[in-house]
């Protein structure tokens, strides 16, 4: 007799972020210099809004992207630490993982660039040292951070903590659901009660047959 074996392949979690590599926009970085400064309130990059200060929308003519041809410098101009955000649907109580690539603008001080990532009322800070890096050797590093959703929609925000005009660089952003909100499990006492009723029912049926 032939026995069929079924292998269930793991399902890859869907990326909840739109345009995470910043490839799509209504504007194009000029060349030269290979970047375009966007002011607070700008929605020129599809799916994203500039939330504070200014950011630079950077092309590979200026420096190497982590994914595709575009990336961001979260410090657009001197003393103007920038930020961006995107809102997406979430399930209350579910755990989500933010994954992104970080580097830094290597052209100006300080050598260590700092960034804050926030969502669902929590945040975490990240840093990157540009020592020895250049536009053709950015040294992109993958970072990750988890949060638990507290609403049916969540806003993810990245902000610069540097503010020198040469800040943290960002690319290749994604958010995936790590674990779902667990469904309710009957209390042990309830389960025992259900089993007891079942046993009594079987006993009564057998008694009638006798």
Short mmCIF file of C-alpha atoms in Angstrom, two decimals:
data_model
loop_
_atom_site.label_atom_id
_atom_site.label_comp_id
_atom_site.label_asym_id
_atom_site.label_seq_id
_atom_site.Cartn_x
_atom_site.Cartn_y
_atom_site.Cartn_z
CA UNK A 1 0.00 0.00 0.00
CA UNK A 2 1.42 3.36 -0.98
CA UNK A 3 1.65 5.97 1.75
CA UNK A 4 1.57 9.62 0.78
CA UNK A 5 3.69 12.06 2.73
CA UNK A 6 2.60 15.66 2.97
CA UNK A 7 5.11 18.35 3.83
CA UNK A 8 3.71 21.65 5.02
CA UNK A 9 6.00 24.50 4.02
CA UNK A 10 6.31 27.40 6.48
CA UNK A 11 4.34 30.47 5.48
CA UNK A 12 6.47 33.58 5.18
CA UNK A 13 5.01 36.49 7.11
CA UNK A 14 3.81 39.35 4.94
CA UNK A 15 5.65 42.67 5.06
CA UNK A 16 3.20 45.27 6.37
CA UNK A 17 5.28 48.25 5.22
CA UNK A 18 4.66 49.94 1.89
CA UNK A 19 7.70 51.09 -0.10
CA UNK A 20 10.18 50.07 2.60
CA UNK A 21 13.20 50.69 0.36
CA UNK A 22 11.95 54.17 -0.63
CA UNK A 23 12.16 53.38 -4.33
CA UNK A 24 8.83 55.01 -5.23
CA UNK A 25 8.25 58.76 -4.94
CA UNK A 26 6.73 61.73 -6.73
CA UNK A 27 10.16 63.40 -6.79
CA UNK A 28 13.62 62.39 -7.98
CA UNK A 29 16.95 63.17 -6.27
CA UNK A 30 18.91 65.56 -8.46
CA UNK A 31 22.23 64.44 -9.91
CA UNK A 32 24.50 66.03 -8.87
CA UNK A 33 24.47 66.08 -5.85
CA UNK A 34 22.48 62.83 -5.76
CA UNK A 35 19.98 63.78 -3.05
CA UNK A 36 16.89 65.92 -2.49
CA UNK A 37 15.99 67.57 0.82
CA UNK A 38 12.39 67.05 1.98
CA UNK A 39 10.75 69.24 4.61
CA UNK A 40 8.44 68.35 7.50
CA UNK A 41 4.99 67.36 6.26
CA UNK A 42 6.26 66.03 2.92
CA UNK A 43 4.53 62.91 1.56
CA UNK A 44 6.64 62.79 -1.61
CA UNK A 45 8.01 59.33 -0.75
CA UNK A 46 5.13 56.90 -1.30
CA UNK A 47 3.67 55.63 1.98
CA UNK A 48 5.82 57.86 4.20
CA UNK A 49 5.42 61.25 5.89
CA UNK A 50 8.25 63.49 7.12
CA UNK A 51 7.35 64.15 10.76
CA UNK A 52 10.01 66.60 11.91
CA UNK A 53 12.95 68.64 10.66
CA UNK A 54 14.23 67.69 7.22
CA UNK A 55 15.49 64.50 5.58
CA UNK A 56 17.56 63.83 2.47
CA UNK A 57 16.16 61.48 -0.17
CA UNK A 58 19.40 59.91 -1.43
CA UNK A 59 20.24 58.24 -4.75
CA UNK A 60 23.13 55.86 -5.50
CA UNK A 61 24.80 58.77 -7.31
CA UNK A 62 25.54 60.04 -3.79
CA UNK A 63 26.06 56.83 -1.85
CA UNK A 64 25.46 53.09 -1.96
CA UNK A 65 21.94 51.97 -0.99
CA UNK A 66 21.31 48.85 1.07
CA UNK A 67 18.50 47.75 -1.25
CA UNK A 68 17.64 49.15 -4.67
CA UNK A 69 18.73 52.68 -5.59
CA UNK A 70 17.30 54.93 -2.87
CA UNK A 71 17.80 55.44 0.86
CA UNK A 72 17.44 58.22 3.44
CA UNK A 73 19.65 60.50 5.50
CA UNK A 74 17.52 61.43 8.51
CA UNK A 75 19.43 64.72 8.89
CA UNK A 76 18.51 66.84 5.89
CA UNK A 77 20.08 70.12 7.00
CA UNK A 78 22.28 71.27 9.87
CA UNK A 79 20.57 71.41 13.27
CA UNK A 80 17.40 69.89 11.81
CA UNK A 81 17.09 66.28 12.96
CA UNK A 82 14.49 64.66 10.73
CA UNK A 83 11.97 61.89 11.09
CA UNK A 84 9.60 59.78 8.99
CA UNK A 85 6.60 57.62 9.77
CA UNK A 86 4.13 55.18 8.26
CA UNK A 87 0.85 53.78 9.67
CA UNK A 88 -0.33 50.22 9.03
CA UNK A 89 -2.95 47.74 10.29
CA UNK A 90 -2.16 45.59 13.33
CA UNK A 91 -3.91 43.18 15.69
CA UNK A 92 -4.14 44.20 19.33
CA UNK A 93 -1.90 41.99 21.47
CA UNK A 94 0.10 40.55 18.56
CA UNK A 95 3.89 40.80 18.51
CA UNK A 96 5.56 42.48 15.51
CA UNK A 97 9.18 42.76 14.40
CA UNK A 98 10.63 45.86 12.74
CA UNK A 99 13.59 45.06 10.48
CA UNK A 100 15.68 47.75 8.79
CA UNK A 101 19.15 48.51 7.46
CA UNK A 102 21.15 51.26 9.13
CA UNK A 103 24.30 53.13 8.18
CA UNK A 104 25.35 56.77 8.45
CA UNK A 105 26.32 59.78 6.37
CA UNK A 106 30.14 59.51 6.37
CA UNK A 107 30.86 63.06 5.22
CA UNK A 108 30.56 65.02 8.50
CA UNK A 109 30.95 64.67 12.26
CA UNK A 110 30.04 63.10 14.58
CA UNK A 111 31.30 59.63 13.64
CA UNK A 112 28.55 57.90 15.65
CA UNK A 113 25.05 58.48 14.26
CA UNK A 114 22.02 57.85 16.47
CA UNK A 115 18.43 56.98 15.58
CA UNK A 116 15.25 56.26 17.56
CA UNK A 117 12.60 53.79 16.40
CA UNK A 118 9.16 53.96 17.99
CA UNK A 119 5.78 52.24 17.71
CA UNK A 120 2.82 51.45 19.99
CA UNK A 121 4.05 53.77 22.74
CA UNK A 122 7.49 52.17 23.02
CA UNK A 123 10.86 52.98 21.46
CA UNK A 124 14.46 51.86 21.11
CA UNK A 125 17.64 53.72 20.15
CA UNK A 126 20.23 52.52 17.64
CA UNK A 127 23.68 53.78 16.69
CA UNK A 128 26.13 53.37 13.82
CA UNK A 129 29.82 54.33 13.63
CA UNK A 130 30.88 55.65 10.21
CA UNK A 131 34.61 55.44 10.93
CA UNK A 132 36.30 53.99 7.83
CA UNK A 133 33.10 54.18 5.78
CA UNK A 134 32.50 56.01 2.49
CA UNK A 135 29.83 56.55 -0.15
CA UNK A 136 30.94 53.38 -1.93
CA UNK A 137 31.41 51.41 1.30
CA UNK A 138 28.52 52.38 3.56
CA UNK A 139 28.70 49.26 5.72
CA UNK A 140 24.94 48.81 6.04
CA UNK A 141 23.91 46.70 9.05
CA UNK A 142 20.57 44.94 9.57
CA UNK A 143 18.79 45.89 12.80
CA UNK A 144 15.57 44.61 14.36
CA UNK A 145 13.21 45.56 17.17
CA UNK A 146 9.96 44.06 18.49
CA UNK A 147 6.79 45.70 19.74
CA UNK A 148 3.33 44.56 20.81
CA UNK A 149 0.39 46.24 19.10
CA UNK A 150 -2.00 48.17 21.32
CA UNK A 151 -4.38 49.28 18.57
CA UNK A 152 -5.83 48.13 15.26
CA UNK A 153 -3.49 50.60 13.54
CA UNK A 154 0.11 51.32 14.49
CA UNK A 155 2.42 54.15 13.46
CA UNK A 156 6.10 53.30 13.02
CA UNK A 157 8.46 56.27 13.26
CA UNK A 158 12.20 56.71 12.73
CA UNK A 159 13.82 59.91 14.00
CA UNK A 160 17.39 61.17 14.02
CA UNK A 161 19.07 61.93 17.34
CA UNK A 162 22.09 63.46 15.62
CA UNK A 163 21.00 66.74 13.97
CA UNK A 164 24.24 67.77 12.27
CA UNK A 165 23.17 67.62 8.63
CA UNK A 166 24.93 64.26 8.28
CA UNK A 167 22.88 61.78 10.23
CA UNK A 168 21.81 58.15 10.41
CA UNK A 169 21.01 56.49 7.08
CA UNK A 170 17.96 54.26 6.67
CA UNK A 171 16.87 51.69 4.07
CA UNK A 172 15.04 48.39 3.53
CA UNK A 173 12.35 48.71 6.22
CA UNK A 174 9.90 45.89 6.90
CA UNK A 175 7.44 44.90 9.63
CA UNK A 176 6.24 41.32 10.07
CA UNK A 177 3.93 39.68 12.57
CA UNK A 178 5.94 37.38 14.84
CA UNK A 179 3.16 35.87 16.93
CA UNK A 180 -0.60 36.29 16.98
CA UNK A 181 -2.75 37.12 19.97
CA UNK A 182 -3.48 33.70 21.55
CA UNK A 183 -7.07 32.53 21.48
CA UNK A 184 -8.81 31.92 24.80
CA UNK A 185 -8.22 28.49 26.39
CA UNK A 186 -10.89 26.97 28.68
CA UNK A 187 -10.04 26.97 32.38
CA UNK A 188 -9.05 23.52 33.76
CA UNK A 189 -12.18 23.45 35.96
CA UNK A 190 -14.38 24.10 32.92
CA UNK A 191 -12.66 21.34 30.96
CA UNK A 192 -13.13 18.87 33.82
CA UNK A 193 -16.77 19.84 34.06
CA UNK A 194 -17.32 19.14 30.38
CA UNK A 195 -15.55 15.76 30.65
CA UNK A 196 -17.63 14.84 33.73
CA UNK A 197 -20.86 15.57 31.89
CA UNK A 198 -19.68 13.40 29.01
CA UNK A 199 -18.87 10.47 31.32
CA UNK A 200 -22.24 10.75 33.08
CA UNK A 201 -24.01 10.77 29.73
CA UNK A 202 -22.23 7.61 28.60
CA UNK A 203 -23.03 5.91 31.93
CA UNK A 204 -26.72 6.75 31.64
CA UNK A 205 -26.85 5.38 28.11
CA UNK A 206 -25.24 2.10 29.16
CA UNK A 207 -27.64 1.77 32.10
CA UNK A 208 -30.65 2.14 29.83
CA UNK A 209 -29.31 -0.63 27.58
CA UNK A 210 -28.91 -2.95 30.56
#
